[in-house]
Coordinates of C-alpha atoms in Angstrom, one line a residue:
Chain A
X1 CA 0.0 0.0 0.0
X2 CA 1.5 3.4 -0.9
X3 CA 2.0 5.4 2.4
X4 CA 2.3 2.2 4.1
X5 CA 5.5 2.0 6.4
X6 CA 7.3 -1.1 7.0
X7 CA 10.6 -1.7 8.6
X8 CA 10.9 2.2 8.5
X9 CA 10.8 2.7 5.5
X10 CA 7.4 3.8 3.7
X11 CA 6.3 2.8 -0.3
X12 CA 7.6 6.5 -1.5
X13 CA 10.7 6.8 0.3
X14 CA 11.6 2.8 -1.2
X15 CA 10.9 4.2 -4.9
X16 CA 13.5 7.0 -4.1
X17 CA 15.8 4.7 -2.9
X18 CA 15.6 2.3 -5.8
X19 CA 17.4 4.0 -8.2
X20 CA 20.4 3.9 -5.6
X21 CA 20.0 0.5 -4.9
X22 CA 20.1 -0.5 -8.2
X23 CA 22.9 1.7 -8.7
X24 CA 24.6 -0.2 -6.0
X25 CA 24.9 2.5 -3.9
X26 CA 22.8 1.8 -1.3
X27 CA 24.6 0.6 2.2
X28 CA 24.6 0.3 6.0
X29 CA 21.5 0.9 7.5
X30 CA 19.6 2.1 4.6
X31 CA 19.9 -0.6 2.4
X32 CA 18.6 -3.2 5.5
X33 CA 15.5 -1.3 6.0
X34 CA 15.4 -1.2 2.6
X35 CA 15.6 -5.0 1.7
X36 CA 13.7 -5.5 4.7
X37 CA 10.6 -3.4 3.4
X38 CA 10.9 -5.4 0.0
X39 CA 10.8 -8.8 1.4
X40 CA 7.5 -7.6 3.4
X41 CA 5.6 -5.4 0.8
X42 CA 3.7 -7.0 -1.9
X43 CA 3.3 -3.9 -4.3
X44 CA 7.7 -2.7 -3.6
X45 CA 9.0 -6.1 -4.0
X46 CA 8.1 -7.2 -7.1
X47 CA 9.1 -3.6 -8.6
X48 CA 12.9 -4.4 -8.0
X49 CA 12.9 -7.3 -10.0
X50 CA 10.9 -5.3 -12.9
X51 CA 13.8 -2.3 -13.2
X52 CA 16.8 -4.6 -12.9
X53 CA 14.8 -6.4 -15.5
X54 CA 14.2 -3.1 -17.7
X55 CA 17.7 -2.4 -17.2
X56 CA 19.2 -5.3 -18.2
X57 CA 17.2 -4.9 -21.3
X58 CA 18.1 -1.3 -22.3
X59 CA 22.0 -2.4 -21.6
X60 CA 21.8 -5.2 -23.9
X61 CA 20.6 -3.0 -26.9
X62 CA 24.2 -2.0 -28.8
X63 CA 25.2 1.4 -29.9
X64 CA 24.7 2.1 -33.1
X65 CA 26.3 4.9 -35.0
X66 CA 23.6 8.1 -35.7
X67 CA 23.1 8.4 -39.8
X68 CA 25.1 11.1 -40.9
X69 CA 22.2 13.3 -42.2
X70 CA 20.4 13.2 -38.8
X71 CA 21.6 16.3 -37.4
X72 CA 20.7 18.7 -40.6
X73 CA 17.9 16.5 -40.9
X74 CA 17.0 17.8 -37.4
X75 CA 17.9 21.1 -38.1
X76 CA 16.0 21.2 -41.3
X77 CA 12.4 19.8 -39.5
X78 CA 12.9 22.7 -36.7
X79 CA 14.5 25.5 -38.3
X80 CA 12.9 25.5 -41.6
X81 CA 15.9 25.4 -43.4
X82 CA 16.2 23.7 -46.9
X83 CA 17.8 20.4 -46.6
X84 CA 19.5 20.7 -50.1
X85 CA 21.3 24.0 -48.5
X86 CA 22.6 22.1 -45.4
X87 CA 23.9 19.5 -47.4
X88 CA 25.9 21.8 -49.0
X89 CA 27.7 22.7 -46.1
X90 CA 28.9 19.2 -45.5
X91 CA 32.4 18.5 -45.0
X92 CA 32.9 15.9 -48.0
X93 CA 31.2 18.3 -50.4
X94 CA 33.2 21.3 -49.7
X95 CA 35.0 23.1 -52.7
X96 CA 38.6 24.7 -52.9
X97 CA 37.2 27.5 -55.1
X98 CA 36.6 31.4 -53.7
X99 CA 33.6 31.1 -54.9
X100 CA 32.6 28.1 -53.3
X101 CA 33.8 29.3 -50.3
X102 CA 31.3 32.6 -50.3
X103 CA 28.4 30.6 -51.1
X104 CA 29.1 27.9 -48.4
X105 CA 29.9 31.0 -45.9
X106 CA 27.4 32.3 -47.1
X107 CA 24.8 29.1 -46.6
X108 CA 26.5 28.7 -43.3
X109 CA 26.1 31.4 -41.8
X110 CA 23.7 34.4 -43.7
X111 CA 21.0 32.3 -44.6
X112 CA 20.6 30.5 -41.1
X113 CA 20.9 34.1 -39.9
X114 CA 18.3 35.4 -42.0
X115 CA 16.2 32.1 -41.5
X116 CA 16.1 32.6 -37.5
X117 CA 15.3 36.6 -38.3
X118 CA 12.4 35.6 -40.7
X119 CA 10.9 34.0 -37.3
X120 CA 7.1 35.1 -36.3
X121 CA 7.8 36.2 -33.2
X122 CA 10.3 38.9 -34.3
X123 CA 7.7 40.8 -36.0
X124 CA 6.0 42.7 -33.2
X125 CA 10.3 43.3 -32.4
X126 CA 11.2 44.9 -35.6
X127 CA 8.0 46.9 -35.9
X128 CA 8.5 48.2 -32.7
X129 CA 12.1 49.4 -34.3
X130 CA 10.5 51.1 -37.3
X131 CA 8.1 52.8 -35.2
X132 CA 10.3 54.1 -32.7
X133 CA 13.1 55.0 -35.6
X134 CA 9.9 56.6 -37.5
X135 CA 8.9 58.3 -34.4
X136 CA 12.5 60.2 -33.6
X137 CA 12.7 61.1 -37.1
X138 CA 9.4 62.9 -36.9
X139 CA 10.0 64.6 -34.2
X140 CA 13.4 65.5 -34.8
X141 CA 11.8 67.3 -37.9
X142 CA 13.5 65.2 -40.7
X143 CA 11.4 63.7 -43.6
X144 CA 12.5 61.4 -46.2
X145 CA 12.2 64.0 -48.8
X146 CA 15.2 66.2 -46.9
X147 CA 17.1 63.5 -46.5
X148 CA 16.8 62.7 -50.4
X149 CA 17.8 66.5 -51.2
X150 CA 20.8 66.4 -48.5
X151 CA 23.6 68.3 -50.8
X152 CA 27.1 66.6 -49.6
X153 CA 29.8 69.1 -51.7
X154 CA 32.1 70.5 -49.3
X155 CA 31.0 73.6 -49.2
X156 CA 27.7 73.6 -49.2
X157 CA 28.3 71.2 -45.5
X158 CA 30.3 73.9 -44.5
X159 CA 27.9 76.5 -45.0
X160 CA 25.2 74.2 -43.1
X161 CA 27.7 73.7 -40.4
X162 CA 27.8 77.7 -40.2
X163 CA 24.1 78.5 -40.4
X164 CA 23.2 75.3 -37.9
X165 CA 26.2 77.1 -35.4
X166 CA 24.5 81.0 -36.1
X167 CA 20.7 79.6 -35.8
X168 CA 22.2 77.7 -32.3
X169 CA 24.0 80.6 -30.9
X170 CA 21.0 83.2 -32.1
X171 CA 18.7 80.6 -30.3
X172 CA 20.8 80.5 -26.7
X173 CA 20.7 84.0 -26.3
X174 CA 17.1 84.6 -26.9
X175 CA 16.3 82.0 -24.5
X176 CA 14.4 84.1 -22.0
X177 CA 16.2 82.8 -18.8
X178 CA 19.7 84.2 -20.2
X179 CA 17.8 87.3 -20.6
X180 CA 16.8 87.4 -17.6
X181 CA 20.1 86.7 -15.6
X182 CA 21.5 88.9 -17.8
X183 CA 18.9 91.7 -16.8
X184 CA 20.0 91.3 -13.1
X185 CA 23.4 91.2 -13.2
X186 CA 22.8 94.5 -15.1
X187 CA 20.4 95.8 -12.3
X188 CA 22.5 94.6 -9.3
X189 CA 25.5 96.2 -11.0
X190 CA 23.9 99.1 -11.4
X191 CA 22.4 99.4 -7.9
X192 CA 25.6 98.4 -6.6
X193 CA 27.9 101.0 -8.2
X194 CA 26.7 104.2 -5.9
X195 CA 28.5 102.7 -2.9
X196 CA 31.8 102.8 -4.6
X197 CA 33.7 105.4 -3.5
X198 CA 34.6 107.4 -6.7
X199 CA 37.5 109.2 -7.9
X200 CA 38.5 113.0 -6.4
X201 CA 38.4 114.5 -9.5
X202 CA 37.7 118.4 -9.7
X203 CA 34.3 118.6 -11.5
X204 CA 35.4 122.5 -13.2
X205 CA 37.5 119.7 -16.3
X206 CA 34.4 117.4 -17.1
X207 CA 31.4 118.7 -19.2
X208 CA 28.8 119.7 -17.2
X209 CA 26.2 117.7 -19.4
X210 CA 28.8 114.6 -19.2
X211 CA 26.9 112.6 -16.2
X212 CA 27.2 108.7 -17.9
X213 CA 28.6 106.4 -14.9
X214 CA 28.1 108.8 -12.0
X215 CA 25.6 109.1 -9.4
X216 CA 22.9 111.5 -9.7
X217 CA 24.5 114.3 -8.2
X218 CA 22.0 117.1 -6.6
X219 CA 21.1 119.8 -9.0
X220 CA 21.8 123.1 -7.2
X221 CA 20.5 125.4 -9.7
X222 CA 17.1 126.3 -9.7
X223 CA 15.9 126.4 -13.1
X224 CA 12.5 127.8 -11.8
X225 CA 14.2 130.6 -10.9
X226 CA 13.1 134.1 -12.9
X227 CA 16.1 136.2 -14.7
X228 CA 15.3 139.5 -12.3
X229 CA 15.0 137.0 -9.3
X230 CA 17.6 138.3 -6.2
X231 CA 19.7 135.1 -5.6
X232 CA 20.8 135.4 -1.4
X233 CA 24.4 134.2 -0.9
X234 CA 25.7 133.0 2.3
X235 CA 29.1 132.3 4.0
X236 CA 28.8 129.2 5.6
X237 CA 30.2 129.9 9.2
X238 CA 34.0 128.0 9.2
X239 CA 34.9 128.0 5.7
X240 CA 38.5 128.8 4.1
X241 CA 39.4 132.6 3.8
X242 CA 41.6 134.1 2.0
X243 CA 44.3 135.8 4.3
X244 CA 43.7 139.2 2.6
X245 CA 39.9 139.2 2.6
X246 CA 40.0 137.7 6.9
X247 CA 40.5 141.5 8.0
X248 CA 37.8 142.9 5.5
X249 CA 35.5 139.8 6.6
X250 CA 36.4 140.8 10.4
X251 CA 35.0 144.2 9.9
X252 CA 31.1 142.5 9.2
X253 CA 28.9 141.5 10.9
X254 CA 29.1 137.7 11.4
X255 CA 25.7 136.7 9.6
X256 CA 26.1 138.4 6.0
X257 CA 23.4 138.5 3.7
X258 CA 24.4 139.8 0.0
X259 CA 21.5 140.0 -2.8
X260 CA 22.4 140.6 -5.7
X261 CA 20.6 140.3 -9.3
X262 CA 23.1 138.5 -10.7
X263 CA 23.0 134.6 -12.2
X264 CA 25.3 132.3 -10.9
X265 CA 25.9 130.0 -13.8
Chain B
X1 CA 13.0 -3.7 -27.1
X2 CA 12.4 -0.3 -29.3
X3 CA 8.9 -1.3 -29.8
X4 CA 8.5 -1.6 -26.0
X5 CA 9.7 1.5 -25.7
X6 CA 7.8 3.5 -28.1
X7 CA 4.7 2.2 -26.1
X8 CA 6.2 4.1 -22.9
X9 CA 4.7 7.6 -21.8
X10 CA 7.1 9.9 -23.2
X11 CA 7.8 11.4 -19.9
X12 CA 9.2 8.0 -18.6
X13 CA 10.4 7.0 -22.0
X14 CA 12.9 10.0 -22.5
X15 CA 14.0 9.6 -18.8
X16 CA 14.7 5.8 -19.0
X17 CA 16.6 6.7 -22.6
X18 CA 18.5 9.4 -20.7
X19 CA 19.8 7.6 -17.6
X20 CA 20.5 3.7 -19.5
X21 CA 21.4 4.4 -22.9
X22 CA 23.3 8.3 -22.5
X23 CA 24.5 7.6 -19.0
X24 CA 23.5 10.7 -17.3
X25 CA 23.6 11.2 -14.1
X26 CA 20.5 12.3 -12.2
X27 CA 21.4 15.6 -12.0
X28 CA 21.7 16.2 -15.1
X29 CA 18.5 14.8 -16.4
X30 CA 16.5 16.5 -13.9
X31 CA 18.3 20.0 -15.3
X32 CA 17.4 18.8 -19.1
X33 CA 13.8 18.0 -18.1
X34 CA 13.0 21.0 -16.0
X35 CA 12.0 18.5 -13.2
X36 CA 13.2 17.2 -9.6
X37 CA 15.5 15.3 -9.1
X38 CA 13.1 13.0 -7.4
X39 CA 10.6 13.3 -9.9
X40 CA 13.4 11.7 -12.1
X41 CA 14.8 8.8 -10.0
X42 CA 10.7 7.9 -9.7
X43 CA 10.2 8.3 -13.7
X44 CA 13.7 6.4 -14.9
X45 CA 12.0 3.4 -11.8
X46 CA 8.9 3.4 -13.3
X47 CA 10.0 3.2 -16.9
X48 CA 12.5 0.6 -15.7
X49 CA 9.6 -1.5 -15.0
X50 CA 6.8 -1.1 -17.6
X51 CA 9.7 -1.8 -20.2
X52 CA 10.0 -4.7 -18.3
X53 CA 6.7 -6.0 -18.1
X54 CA 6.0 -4.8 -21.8
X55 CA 8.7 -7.3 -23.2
X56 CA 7.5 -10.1 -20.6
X57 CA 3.9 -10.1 -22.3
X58 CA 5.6 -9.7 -25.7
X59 CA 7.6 -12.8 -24.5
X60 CA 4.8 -14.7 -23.2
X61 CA 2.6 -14.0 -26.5
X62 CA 5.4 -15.5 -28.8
X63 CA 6.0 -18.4 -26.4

């Protein structure tokens, strides 16, 4: 009975063992409990006698040598490849001649080639190809038709190598983010340049209308001002005299107040 | 004895042909069948004996 145990050992565990047993390397313990469960079970026992039978059998049977078409027969049945070609590349048939030689290379190794490509299930593969190849082309903006017009004299490459590098250089600084940074840099520049401590130039040498690259300076004159308008002039108290002038300056009061009619230009 | 074989299952025929007339080990038929190794010692036992028992009736019928 399958399942059943006897001596220790049950009905599957005596087919696993078999094969080693018959193999003759069953031993010790094992192979007691082994020949021990045979002797008992009616189903395990006779099943030794059947493989060493069936083995005997098979090892009588003598080698024989396989035809010498088999394997391109094989080959032929499963690949789909024309008998008459295979035979070709056979070693007793093979030429000397160049020829020869190209058309068996060629039988050997292109035509199996192509024959495994020509396989159904490649289709779906190389349609996928196309239609991603197809699908870069389009949206790189090339069509067949410019690719049939493609002029390949030297200078007319050279010239497309130019206008390709002008319309790429013309296209970087439009981009709207170099403009930008660009725009800043200018602004912080120009917000930054005030602080600088300028040069102590007298101001009589430059033109008075020359103000590029300085701070807005404060406009003292009063254009508002009429022609007849009295201008007051003041001494600021602590300023530089001139020695000669300190005695006449002395003489006034200290808070002098002039009018006069005159422009100060 | 290739008649008795061509009447086998091919799962126990190809293991039998494997193991007695390649000599492979069980290993190695288990890798080339996708199977246990188990599976294969069971299926080469089992082959063993129908082959057997095939030829005995043939035997018997000719006798």
């Amino acid at each position: 009975m399958p399942g059943e145990t006897k001596h220790g050992v049950e009905c599957s565990q005596f087919e696993a063992l078999l094969s080693e047993a018959i193999d003759g390397q069953l031993s010790g313990a094992r192979k007691q409990s082994f020949e021990a469960h045979a002797r008992v079970c009616a189903v395990c026992g006779p099943l030794i006698a059947d493989a060493l039978a069936g083995q005997q059998w098979l090892k009588s049977l003598e080698e024989v040598e396989p035809p010498a078409q088999l394997l391109h027969n094989i080959l032929a049945s499963t690949s789909g490849i024309s008998s008459a070609r295979l035979r070709a590349t056979t070693p007793e048939r093979r030429a000397a001649g160049i020829g020869e030689r190209v058309r068996q290379w060629w039988d050997s190794f292109v035509t199996p080639t192509a024959a495994f490509v020509r396989q159904p299930r490649f289709v779906m593969s190389f349609g996928m190809v196309f239609f991603s190849f197809s699908l870069i082309l389009s949206s790189a903006g090339v069509k067949p038709s410019d690719v049939a017009s493609i002029n390949l004299r030297p200078s007319a490459l050279k010239r497309t190598y130019y206008t390709t590098q002008g319309k790429v250089v013309k296209f970087y600084e439009n981009i709207r983010f170099v403009y930008e940074i660009e725009s800043r840099v200018r602004e912080f520049k120009k917000s930054t340049t005030p602080a600088e401590p300028g040069p102590a130039k007298p101001t009589q040498n430059r033109k008075t209308n020359d103000t590029s690259g300085q701070p807005d300076q404060k406009q003292e004159r009063n254009y508002s001002q009429e022609a007849n308008q009295p201008v007051l002039a003041g001494l600021p108290a602590g300023a530089p005299i001139a020695p000669l002038l300190r005695d006449e300056v002395e003489k006034l009061p200290p808070d002098v107040t002039v009018t006069t009619n005159r422009r100060f230009v | 004895v290739h008649q008795a074989l061509q009447k086998l299952s091919p799962e126990l025929r190809e293991a039998v042909i494997l193991r007695d007339l390649q000599d492979m080990d069980y290993r190695d038929i288990a890798g080339a069948l996708k199977v246990p190794e188990g599976t294969v010692k069971s299926r080469i036992n089992r082959g063993r004996a129908e082959l057997a028992r095939l030829l005995q009736r043939t035997y018997r019928q000719v006798m």
